[in-house]
Amino acid sequence: MAAATAHPFERRVADQQISKTDVNNLIMDYLITEGYPSAAEKFASEANIQPKADFTFIQERVQIRDSIYRGDLQAAIELINELNPELLDLDKRLHFSLLRLQLVELIRQSFTNPDPSLVGKAIEFAQKNLAPYAPLDTQFKVDLERAMALLIVPKESWSQAASSESSGSTSRIQNEFGALAELVDPSLRRKVAKDVNEAILQSQDQRREANIRYLVRARSWAEQLARENKIDLPDNLSIGLDGAQSAKNSQHGHSGDTEMSGNGAEDSGMGDDDELTRYTNVAS
């Protein structure tokens, strides 16, 4: 009865035969690209497929990610240089974002650690490592100034931020830091880790994102184009990702794997049409 009343488009979708091999490859691509080595290895064994990647390289990206998540930017930069000594020299913006986050972590330590010399070390770090970037780009100068402004935030605000991080609440950080909140919010670590992961993949001649992300954008683009051309579609076409945010925030059952990057579709420097044409063969 339900099939008889379904929209013709929905019936056509239901009639499509999806290859299990294609689905398995899509899942494997996601696990490898996003950095779930344990899950990828287990899935490869269960699905009886041969992954087209060296798990060692995945683990190297995960180690870099974990260092950034811990706030140990020096270790992350050293690992990146070991993996690809030219990457940060060629990508100034990525290097600056790592150094700025390192400065934020140093300032954070100066307020949460009784050692009075840490403030001076943070300022010295900024002068030596970040100040040379300021003349290169106006945005570098603005971003550096905003990071340095954290030095005048009251110590009590840093204490509140620390308790907010442990409880998973970000509203208090917003209240305490105002326009500077994004610099101390844990999401900045995730964003930098995501940018690093994508840059490493690109340097290894791999796609910056998992195939499924491009497919989701291709699907949304196709629906928008169809509606603009008055093609008969159901009023509501769910992508089926309504629980994506809650799933993102839940613990992954991946044998010790932790999340490699955020699930957002941040701008990667290319237009959506360029990305779709390049990776999904959808005509733009």
PDB file of C-alpha atoms in Angstrom:
ATOM      1  CA  MET A   1       0.000   0.000   0.000  1.00  0.00           C
ATOM      2  CA  ALA A   2       2.828   2.352   0.914  1.00  0.00           C
ATOM      3  CA  ALA A   3       4.585   1.627  -2.385  1.00  0.00           C
ATOM      4  CA  ALA A   4       1.404   2.445  -4.325  1.00  0.00           C
ATOM      5  CA  THR A   5       1.125   5.876  -2.705  1.00  0.00           C
ATOM      6  CA  ALA A   6       4.835   6.676  -2.909  1.00  0.00           C
ATOM      7  CA  HIS A   7       6.032   9.427  -5.200  1.00  0.00           C
ATOM      8  CA  PRO A   8       7.245   8.115  -8.605  1.00  0.00           C
ATOM      9  CA  PHE A   9      10.745   9.375  -7.831  1.00  0.00           C
ATOM     10  CA  GLU A  10      10.813   7.433  -4.552  1.00  0.00           C
ATOM     11  CA  ARG A  11       9.686   4.279  -6.355  1.00  0.00           C
ATOM     12  CA  ARG A  12      12.502   4.702  -8.877  1.00  0.00           C
ATOM     13  CA  VAL A  13      15.003   5.092  -6.047  1.00  0.00           C
ATOM     14  CA  ALA A  14      13.661   1.982  -4.307  1.00  0.00           C
ATOM     15  CA  ASP A  15      14.072  -0.020  -7.523  1.00  0.00           C
ATOM     16  CA  GLN A  16      17.768   0.783  -7.809  1.00  0.00           C
ATOM     17  CA  GLN A  17      20.116  -2.111  -7.109  1.00  0.00           C
ATOM     18  CA  ILE A  18      23.100  -0.996  -5.040  1.00  0.00           C
ATOM     19  CA  SER A  19      26.272  -3.037  -5.313  1.00  0.00           C
ATOM     20  CA  LYS A  20      27.469  -4.367  -1.975  1.00  0.00           C
ATOM     21  CA  THR A  21      31.028  -4.085  -3.257  1.00  0.00           C
ATOM     22  CA  ASP A  22      30.539  -0.387  -3.978  1.00  0.00           C
ATOM     23  CA  VAL A  23      29.102   0.178  -0.505  1.00  0.00           C
ATOM     24  CA  ASN A  24      31.990  -1.695   1.116  1.00  0.00           C
ATOM     25  CA  ASN A  25      34.521   0.319  -0.869  1.00  0.00           C
ATOM     26  CA  LEU A  26      32.763   3.536   0.128  1.00  0.00           C
ATOM     27  CA  ILE A  27      32.940   2.562   3.801  1.00  0.00           C
ATOM     28  CA  MET A  28      36.584   1.548   3.516  1.00  0.00           C
ATOM     29  CA  ASP A  29      37.436   4.811   1.773  1.00  0.00           C
ATOM     30  CA  TYR A  30      35.808   6.749   4.620  1.00  0.00           C
ATOM     31  CA  LEU A  31      37.644   4.821   7.341  1.00  0.00           C
ATOM     32  CA  ILE A  32      41.007   5.273   5.631  1.00  0.00           C
ATOM     33  CA  THR A  33      40.593   8.922   4.671  1.00  0.00           C
ATOM     34  CA  GLU A  34      39.133  10.026   8.000  1.00  0.00           C
ATOM     35  CA  GLY A  35      41.714   8.087   9.989  1.00  0.00           C
ATOM     36  CA  TYR A  36      40.223   5.000  11.634  1.00  0.00           C
ATOM     37  CA  PRO A  37      43.039   2.453  11.124  1.00  0.00           C
ATOM     38  CA  SER A  38      41.785  -0.173  13.592  1.00  0.00           C
ATOM     39  CA  ALA A  39      38.268  -0.050  12.193  1.00  0.00           C
ATOM     40  CA  ALA A  40      39.581  -0.120   8.612  1.00  0.00           C
ATOM     41  CA  GLU A  41      41.697  -3.189   9.280  1.00  0.00           C
ATOM     42  CA  LYS A  42      38.829  -4.992  10.999  1.00  0.00           C
ATOM     43  CA  PHE A  43      36.351  -4.052   8.279  1.00  0.00           C
ATOM     44  CA  ALA A  44      38.755  -5.194   5.543  1.00  0.00           C
ATOM     45  CA  SER A  45      38.956  -8.594   7.202  1.00  0.00           C
ATOM     46  CA  GLU A  46      35.198  -8.923   7.734  1.00  0.00           C
ATOM     47  CA  ALA A  47      34.260  -7.691   4.247  1.00  0.00           C
ATOM     48  CA  ASN A  48      37.068  -9.661   2.601  1.00  0.00           C
ATOM     49  CA  ILE A  49      38.393  -6.669   0.679  1.00  0.00           C
ATOM     50  CA  GLN A  50      41.919  -5.463   0.079  1.00  0.00           C
ATOM     51  CA  PRO A  51      42.386  -1.851   1.219  1.00  0.00           C
ATOM     52  CA  LYS A  52      44.258   0.364  -1.222  1.00  0.00           C
ATOM     53  CA  ALA A  53      46.284   2.042   1.482  1.00  0.00           C
ATOM     54  CA  ASP A  54      49.145   1.415   3.851  1.00  0.00           C
ATOM     55  CA  PHE A  55      47.822   1.415   7.418  1.00  0.00           C
ATOM     56  CA  THR A  56      51.193   2.781   8.539  1.00  0.00           C
ATOM     57  CA  PHE A  57      50.469   6.045   6.733  1.00  0.00           C
ATOM     58  CA  ILE A  58      47.052   6.229   8.376  1.00  0.00           C
ATOM     59  CA  GLN A  59      48.606   5.769  11.797  1.00  0.00           C
ATOM     60  CA  GLU A  60      51.066   8.579  11.115  1.00  0.00           C
ATOM     61  CA  ARG A  61      48.164  10.934  10.412  1.00  0.00           C
ATOM     62  CA  VAL A  62      46.387   9.742  13.543  1.00  0.00           C
ATOM     63  CA  GLN A  63      49.477  10.427  15.675  1.00  0.00           C
ATOM     64  CA  ILE A  64      49.624  13.966  14.313  1.00  0.00           C
ATOM     65  CA  ARG A  65      45.914  14.416  14.959  1.00  0.00           C
ATOM     66  CA  ASP A  66      46.202  13.127  18.515  1.00  0.00           C
ATOM     67  CA  SER A  67      49.066  15.533  19.242  1.00  0.00           C
ATOM     68  CA  ILE A  68      46.951  18.459  18.050  1.00  0.00           C
ATOM     69  CA  TYR A  69      43.971  17.287  20.101  1.00  0.00           C
ATOM     70  CA  ARG A  70      46.197  17.163  23.206  1.00  0.00           C
ATOM     71  CA  GLY A  71      47.436  20.680  22.533  1.00  0.00           C
ATOM     72  CA  ASP A  72      50.981  19.413  21.923  1.00  0.00           C
ATOM     73  CA  LEU A  73      51.592  21.422  18.761  1.00  0.00           C
ATOM     74  CA  GLN A  74      55.363  21.114  18.920  1.00  0.00           C
ATOM     75  CA  ALA A  75      55.083  17.334  18.679  1.00  0.00           C
ATOM     76  CA  ALA A  76      52.551  17.659  15.851  1.00  0.00           C
ATOM     77  CA  ILE A  77      54.817  19.972  13.840  1.00  0.00           C
ATOM     78  CA  GLU A  78      57.787  17.659  14.340  1.00  0.00           C
ATOM     79  CA  LEU A  79      55.739  14.661  13.177  1.00  0.00           C
ATOM     80  CA  ILE A  80      54.542  16.583  10.115  1.00  0.00           C
ATOM     81  CA  ASN A  81      58.121  17.518   9.243  1.00  0.00           C
ATOM     82  CA  GLU A  82      59.204  13.898   9.606  1.00  0.00           C
ATOM     83  CA  LEU A  83      56.395  12.783   7.316  1.00  0.00           C
ATOM     84  CA  ASN A  84      56.853  15.547   4.739  1.00  0.00           C
ATOM     85  CA  PRO A  85      59.662  18.077   5.369  1.00  0.00           C
ATOM     86  CA  GLU A  86      58.384  20.421   2.638  1.00  0.00           C
ATOM     87  CA  LEU A  87      54.707  20.547   3.558  1.00  0.00           C
ATOM     88  CA  LEU A  88      54.774  23.430   6.029  1.00  0.00           C
ATOM     89  CA  ASP A  89      57.336  25.370   3.992  1.00  0.00           C
ATOM     90  CA  LEU A  90      55.019  25.254   0.996  1.00  0.00           C
ATOM     91  CA  ASP A  91      51.761  25.812   2.883  1.00  0.00           C
ATOM     92  CA  LYS A  92      52.291  29.030   4.832  1.00  0.00           C
ATOM     93  CA  ARG A  93      48.685  29.300   5.976  1.00  0.00           C
ATOM     94  CA  LEU A  94      48.710  25.813   7.440  1.00  0.00           C
ATOM     95  CA  HIS A  95      52.013  26.479   9.197  1.00  0.00           C
ATOM     96  CA  PHE A  96      50.685  29.759  10.579  1.00  0.00           C
ATOM     97  CA  SER A  97      47.504  28.111  11.875  1.00  0.00           C
ATOM     98  CA  LEU A  98      49.583  25.486  13.685  1.00  0.00           C
ATOM     99  CA  LEU A  99      51.894  28.103  15.189  1.00  0.00           C
ATOM    100  CA  ARG A 100      48.981  30.310  16.228  1.00  0.00           C
ATOM    101  CA  LEU A 101      47.316  27.361  17.946  1.00  0.00           C
ATOM    102  CA  GLN A 102      50.631  26.617  19.648  1.00  0.00           C
ATOM    103  CA  LEU A 103      50.693  30.218  20.888  1.00  0.00           C
ATOM    104  CA  VAL A 104      47.147  29.855  22.219  1.00  0.00           C
ATOM    105  CA  GLU A 105      48.182  26.709  24.091  1.00  0.00           C
ATOM    106  CA  LEU A 106      51.231  28.486  25.550  1.00  0.00           C
ATOM    107  CA  ILE A 107      49.051  31.363  26.732  1.00  0.00           C
ATOM    108  CA  ARG A 108      46.580  28.868  28.180  1.00  0.00           C
ATOM    109  CA  GLN A 109      49.419  27.218  30.118  1.00  0.00           C
ATOM    110  CA  SER A 110      50.635  30.584  31.404  1.00  0.00           C
ATOM    111  CA  PHE A 111      47.260  31.144  33.072  1.00  0.00           C
ATOM    112  CA  THR A 112      46.742  27.618  34.377  1.00  0.00           C
ATOM    113  CA  ASN A 113      50.317  26.983  35.552  1.00  0.00           C
ATOM    114  CA  PRO A 114      51.916  28.755  38.544  1.00  0.00           C
ATOM    115  CA  ASP A 115      55.220  29.252  36.676  1.00  0.00           C
ATOM    116  CA  PRO A 116      55.450  33.066  36.155  1.00  0.00           C
ATOM    117  CA  SER A 117      57.975  32.703  33.326  1.00  0.00           C
ATOM    118  CA  LEU A 118      55.431  31.127  30.970  1.00  0.00           C
ATOM    119  CA  VAL A 119      53.926  34.480  29.958  1.00  0.00           C
ATOM    120  CA  GLY A 120      57.326  35.691  28.799  1.00  0.00           C
ATOM    121  CA  LYS A 121      57.897  32.439  26.922  1.00  0.00           C
ATOM    122  CA  ALA A 122      54.581  32.840  25.104  1.00  0.00           C
ATOM    123  CA  ILE A 123      55.458  36.401  24.063  1.00  0.00           C
ATOM    124  CA  GLU A 124      58.931  35.317  22.963  1.00  0.00           C
ATOM    125  CA  PHE A 125      57.418  32.477  20.939  1.00  0.00           C
ATOM    126  CA  ALA A 126      55.073  34.897  19.177  1.00  0.00           C
ATOM    127  CA  GLN A 127      57.889  37.325  18.385  1.00  0.00           C
ATOM    128  CA  LYS A 128      60.164  34.614  17.017  1.00  0.00           C
ATOM    129  CA  ASN A 129      57.727  32.370  15.153  1.00  0.00           C
ATOM    130  CA  LEU A 130      54.589  34.354  14.305  1.00  0.00           C
ATOM    131  CA  ALA A 131      55.682  37.981  13.950  1.00  0.00           C
ATOM    132  CA  PRO A 132      57.590  37.242  10.694  1.00  0.00           C
ATOM    133  CA  TYR A 133      54.279  36.184   9.122  1.00  0.00           C
ATOM    134  CA  ALA A 134      52.531  39.500   9.842  1.00  0.00           C
ATOM    135  CA  PRO A 135      54.059  41.436   6.891  1.00  0.00           C
ATOM    136  CA  LEU A 136      53.160  38.626   4.478  1.00  0.00           C
ATOM    137  CA  ASP A 137      49.393  38.907   4.779  1.00  0.00           C
ATOM    138  CA  THR A 138      47.003  41.284   6.526  1.00  0.00           C
ATOM    139  CA  GLN A 139      44.983  38.353   7.842  1.00  0.00           C
ATOM    140  CA  PHE A 140      48.081  36.895   9.491  1.00  0.00           C
ATOM    141  CA  LYS A 141      48.544  40.197  11.327  1.00  0.00           C
ATOM    142  CA  VAL A 142      44.906  40.311  12.445  1.00  0.00           C
ATOM    143  CA  ASP A 143      44.935  36.689  13.609  1.00  0.00           C
ATOM    144  CA  LEU A 144      48.170  37.216  15.533  1.00  0.00           C
ATOM    145  CA  GLU A 145      46.802  40.328  17.249  1.00  0.00           C
ATOM    146  CA  ARG A 146      43.656  38.469  18.288  1.00  0.00           C
ATOM    147  CA  ALA A 147      45.717  35.618  19.721  1.00  0.00           C
ATOM    148  CA  MET A 148      47.925  38.039  21.658  1.00  0.00           C
ATOM    149  CA  ALA A 149      44.785  39.679  23.068  1.00  0.00           C
ATOM    150  CA  LEU A 150      44.255  36.491  25.086  1.00  0.00           C
ATOM    151  CA  LEU A 151      47.036  37.713  27.387  1.00  0.00           C
ATOM    152  CA  ILE A 152      44.708  40.330  28.875  1.00  0.00           C
ATOM    153  CA  VAL A 153      41.862  37.901  29.588  1.00  0.00           C
ATOM    154  CA  PRO A 154      41.393  37.500  33.378  1.00  0.00           C
ATOM    155  CA  LYS A 155      42.753  34.325  34.932  1.00  0.00           C
ATOM    156  CA  GLU A 156      39.282  33.476  36.249  1.00  0.00           C
ATOM    157  CA  SER A 157      38.016  33.220  32.677  1.00  0.00           C
ATOM    158  CA  TRP A 158      40.678  30.648  31.860  1.00  0.00           C
ATOM    159  CA  SER A 159      39.642  28.622  34.891  1.00  0.00           C
ATOM    160  CA  GLN A 160      36.036  28.739  33.714  1.00  0.00           C
ATOM    161  CA  ALA A 161      37.151  27.654  30.227  1.00  0.00           C
ATOM    162  CA  ALA A 162      39.015  24.663  31.657  1.00  0.00           C
ATOM    163  CA  SER A 163      35.944  23.490  33.569  1.00  0.00           C
ATOM    164  CA  SER A 164      33.769  24.029  30.495  1.00  0.00           C
ATOM    165  CA  GLU A 165      36.046  21.835  28.379  1.00  0.00           C
ATOM    166  CA  SER A 166      35.860  19.007  30.896  1.00  0.00           C
ATOM    167  CA  SER A 167      32.058  19.235  30.974  1.00  0.00           C
ATOM    168  CA  GLY A 168      31.715  19.557  27.203  1.00  0.00           C
ATOM    169  CA  SER A 169      29.933  22.927  27.446  1.00  0.00           C
ATOM    170  CA  THR A 170      31.002  25.795  25.186  1.00  0.00           C
ATOM    171  CA  SER A 171      28.448  28.440  26.179  1.00  0.00           C
ATOM    172  CA  ARG A 172      30.510  29.474  29.195  1.00  0.00           C
ATOM    173  CA  ILE A 173      33.595  29.916  27.002  1.00  0.00           C
ATOM    174  CA  GLN A 174      31.575  32.238  24.773  1.00  0.00           C
ATOM    175  CA  ASN A 175      30.456  34.266  27.780  1.00  0.00           C
ATOM    176  CA  GLU A 176      33.945  34.548  29.262  1.00  0.00           C
ATOM    177  CA  PHE A 177      35.955  35.240  26.095  1.00  0.00           C
ATOM    178  CA  GLY A 178      33.454  36.959  23.813  1.00  0.00           C
ATOM    179  CA  ALA A 179      34.915  37.546  20.343  1.00  0.00           C
ATOM    180  CA  LEU A 180      38.020  35.539  21.287  1.00  0.00           C
ATOM    181  CA  ALA A 181      36.050  32.433  22.271  1.00  0.00           C
ATOM    182  CA  GLU A 182      36.817  30.551  19.058  1.00  0.00           C
ATOM    183  CA  LEU A 183      40.531  30.637  19.895  1.00  0.00           C
ATOM    184  CA  VAL A 184      40.129  28.705  23.139  1.00  0.00           C
ATOM    185  CA  ASP A 185      37.229  26.508  22.091  1.00  0.00           C
ATOM    186  CA  PRO A 186      38.231  22.836  21.547  1.00  0.00           C
ATOM    187  CA  SER A 187      36.728  23.060  18.057  1.00  0.00           C
ATOM    188  CA  LEU A 188      39.789  25.035  16.914  1.00  0.00           C
ATOM    189  CA  ARG A 189      41.978  22.012  17.576  1.00  0.00           C
ATOM    190  CA  ARG A 190      39.603  19.881  15.524  1.00  0.00           C
ATOM    191  CA  LYS A 191      39.605  22.365  12.653  1.00  0.00           C
ATOM    192  CA  VAL A 192      43.401  22.596  12.561  1.00  0.00           C
ATOM    193  CA  ALA A 193      43.653  18.797  12.737  1.00  0.00           C
ATOM    194  CA  LYS A 194      41.215  18.525   9.832  1.00  0.00           C
ATOM    195  CA  ASP A 195      43.195  21.019   7.753  1.00  0.00           C
ATOM    196  CA  VAL A 196      46.420  19.146   8.484  1.00  0.00           C
ATOM    197  CA  ASN A 197      44.873  15.800   7.580  1.00  0.00           C
ATOM    198  CA  GLU A 198      43.609  17.146   4.256  1.00  0.00           C
ATOM    199  CA  ALA A 199      46.945  18.793   3.455  1.00  0.00           C
ATOM    200  CA  ILE A 200      48.827  15.556   4.134  1.00  0.00           C
ATOM    201  CA  LEU A 201      46.438  13.569   1.949  1.00  0.00           C
ATOM    202  CA  GLN A 202      46.810  16.083  -0.865  1.00  0.00           C
ATOM    203  CA  SER A 203      50.604  15.987  -0.574  1.00  0.00           C
ATOM    204  CA  GLN A 204      50.379  12.212  -1.029  1.00  0.00           C
ATOM    205  CA  ASP A 205      48.295  12.657  -4.206  1.00  0.00           C
ATOM    206  CA  GLN A 206      45.152  11.481  -2.446  1.00  0.00           C
ATOM    207  CA  ARG A 207      41.745  13.108  -2.181  1.00  0.00           C
ATOM    208  CA  ARG A 208      41.400  15.616   0.639  1.00  0.00           C
ATOM    209  CA  GLU A 209      38.078  14.147   1.783  1.00  0.00           C
ATOM    210  CA  ALA A 210      36.300  10.815   1.802  1.00  0.00           C
ATOM    211  CA  ASN A 211      34.215   9.974  -1.271  1.00  0.00           C
ATOM    212  CA  ILE A 212      31.001   9.953   0.728  1.00  0.00           C
ATOM    213  CA  ARG A 213      31.362  13.661   1.485  1.00  0.00           C
ATOM    214  CA  TYR A 214      31.538  14.479  -2.217  1.00  0.00           C
ATOM    215  CA  LEU A 215      28.594  12.190  -2.920  1.00  0.00           C
ATOM    216  CA  VAL A 216      26.478  13.949  -0.291  1.00  0.00           C
ATOM    217  CA  ARG A 217      27.316  17.329  -1.805  1.00  0.00           C
ATOM    218  CA  ALA A 218      26.661  15.983  -5.303  1.00  0.00           C
ATOM    219  CA  ARG A 219      23.278  14.708  -4.196  1.00  0.00           C
ATOM    220  CA  SER A 220      22.357  18.065  -2.626  1.00  0.00           C
ATOM    221  CA  TRP A 221      23.571  19.921  -5.707  1.00  0.00           C
ATOM    222  CA  ALA A 222      21.543  17.647  -8.002  1.00  0.00           C
ATOM    223  CA  GLU A 223      18.377  18.156  -5.941  1.00  0.00           C
ATOM    224  CA  GLN A 224      18.816  21.921  -5.990  1.00  0.00           C
ATOM    225  CA  LEU A 225      19.360  21.893  -9.762  1.00  0.00           C
ATOM    226  CA  ALA A 226      16.310  19.663 -10.294  1.00  0.00           C
ATOM    227  CA  ARG A 227      14.062  21.921  -8.227  1.00  0.00           C
ATOM    228  CA  GLU A 228      15.325  25.012 -10.035  1.00  0.00           C
ATOM    229  CA  ASN A 229      14.333  23.331 -13.305  1.00  0.00           C
ATOM    230  CA  LYS A 230      10.862  22.451 -11.940  1.00  0.00           C
ATOM    231  CA  ILE A 231      11.443  18.698 -12.069  1.00  0.00           C
ATOM    232  CA  ASP A 232       8.791  16.775 -10.137  1.00  0.00           C
ATOM    233  CA  LEU A 233      10.279  15.665  -6.813  1.00  0.00           C
ATOM    234  CA  PRO A 234       8.838  14.846  -3.375  1.00  0.00           C
ATOM    235  CA  ASP A 235       8.468  17.904  -1.164  1.00  0.00           C
ATOM    236  CA  ASN A 236      11.021  16.527   1.268  1.00  0.00           C
ATOM    237  CA  LEU A 237      14.021  14.411   0.279  1.00  0.00           C
ATOM    238  CA  SER A 238      15.947  13.417   3.388  1.00  0.00           C
ATOM    239  CA  ILE A 239      19.604  12.560   2.924  1.00  0.00           C
ATOM    240  CA  GLY A 240      19.339  10.325   5.966  1.00  0.00           C
ATOM    241  CA  LEU A 241      21.969  12.178   7.979  1.00  0.00           C
ATOM    242  CA  ASP A 242      19.664  13.699  10.593  1.00  0.00           C
ATOM    243  CA  GLY A 243      21.562  11.940  13.364  1.00  0.00           C
ATOM    244  CA  ALA A 244      24.987  12.944  12.087  1.00  0.00           C
ATOM    245  CA  GLN A 245      25.667  15.504  14.795  1.00  0.00           C
ATOM    246  CA  SER A 246      24.650  13.244  17.665  1.00  0.00           C
ATOM    247  CA  ALA A 247      26.650  10.405  16.156  1.00  0.00           C
ATOM    248  CA  LYS A 248      29.631  12.706  15.863  1.00  0.00           C
ATOM    249  CA  ASN A 249      29.449  13.547  19.536  1.00  0.00           C
ATOM    250  CA  SER A 250      29.049   9.955  20.660  1.00  0.00           C
ATOM    251  CA  GLN A 251      31.866   7.558  21.349  1.00  0.00           C
ATOM    252  CA  HIS A 252      32.961   5.529  18.343  1.00  0.00           C
ATOM    253  CA  GLY A 253      33.112   1.770  18.778  1.00  0.00           C
ATOM    254  CA  HIS A 254      36.200   1.428  16.622  1.00  0.00           C
ATOM    255  CA  SER A 255      38.668  -0.491  18.766  1.00  0.00           C
ATOM    256  CA  GLY A 256      40.508   2.549  20.041  1.00  0.00           C
ATOM    257  CA  ASP A 257      40.136   4.742  16.959  1.00  0.00           C
ATOM    258  CA  THR A 258      39.142   8.319  17.634  1.00  0.00           C
ATOM    259  CA  GLU A 259      37.645  10.820  15.268  1.00  0.00           C
ATOM    260  CA  MET A 260      40.079  12.091  12.671  1.00  0.00           C
ATOM    261  CA  SER A 261      38.263  15.210  11.593  1.00  0.00           C
ATOM    262  CA  GLY A 262      35.020  17.117  11.824  1.00  0.00           C
ATOM    263  CA  ASN A 263      32.031  16.167   9.777  1.00  0.00           C
ATOM    264  CA  GLY A 264      31.418  19.635   8.408  1.00  0.00           C
ATOM    265  CA  ALA A 265      32.013  20.585   4.805  1.00  0.00           C
ATOM    266  CA  GLU A 266      34.340  23.511   5.359  1.00  0.00           C
ATOM    267  CA  ASP A 267      35.676  25.342   2.357  1.00  0.00           C
ATOM    268  CA  SER A 268      38.718  23.533   1.035  1.00  0.00           C
ATOM    269  CA  GLY A 269      39.777  26.267  -1.330  1.00  0.00           C
ATOM    270  CA  MET A 270      37.822  25.027  -4.343  1.00  0.00           C
ATOM    271  CA  GLY A 271      34.298  25.827  -5.387  1.00  0.00           C
ATOM    272  CA  ASP A 272      31.643  23.157  -4.886  1.00  0.00           C
ATOM    273  CA  ASP A 273      31.126  22.811  -8.639  1.00  0.00           C
ATOM    274  CA  ASP A 274      34.860  22.249  -9.165  1.00  0.00           C
ATOM    275  CA  GLU A 275      34.908  19.591  -6.452  1.00  0.00           C
ATOM    276  CA  LEU A 276      31.845  17.843  -7.867  1.00  0.00           C
ATOM    277  CA  THR A 277      33.195  17.818 -11.399  1.00  0.00           C
ATOM    278  CA  ARG A 278      36.563  16.557 -10.260  1.00  0.00           C
ATOM    279  CA  TYR A 279      35.437  13.784  -7.958  1.00  0.00           C
ATOM    280  CA  THR A 280      31.916  12.767  -8.904  1.00  0.00           C
ATOM    281  CA  ASN A 281      31.761  13.418 -12.667  1.00  0.00           C
ATOM    282  CA  VAL A 282      28.628  15.497 -12.155  1.00  0.00           C
ATOM    283  CA  ALA A 283      28.347  18.067 -14.907  1.00  0.00           C
ATOM    284  CA  SER A 284      28.295  21.607 -13.563  1.00  0.00           C
TER     285      SER A 284
END
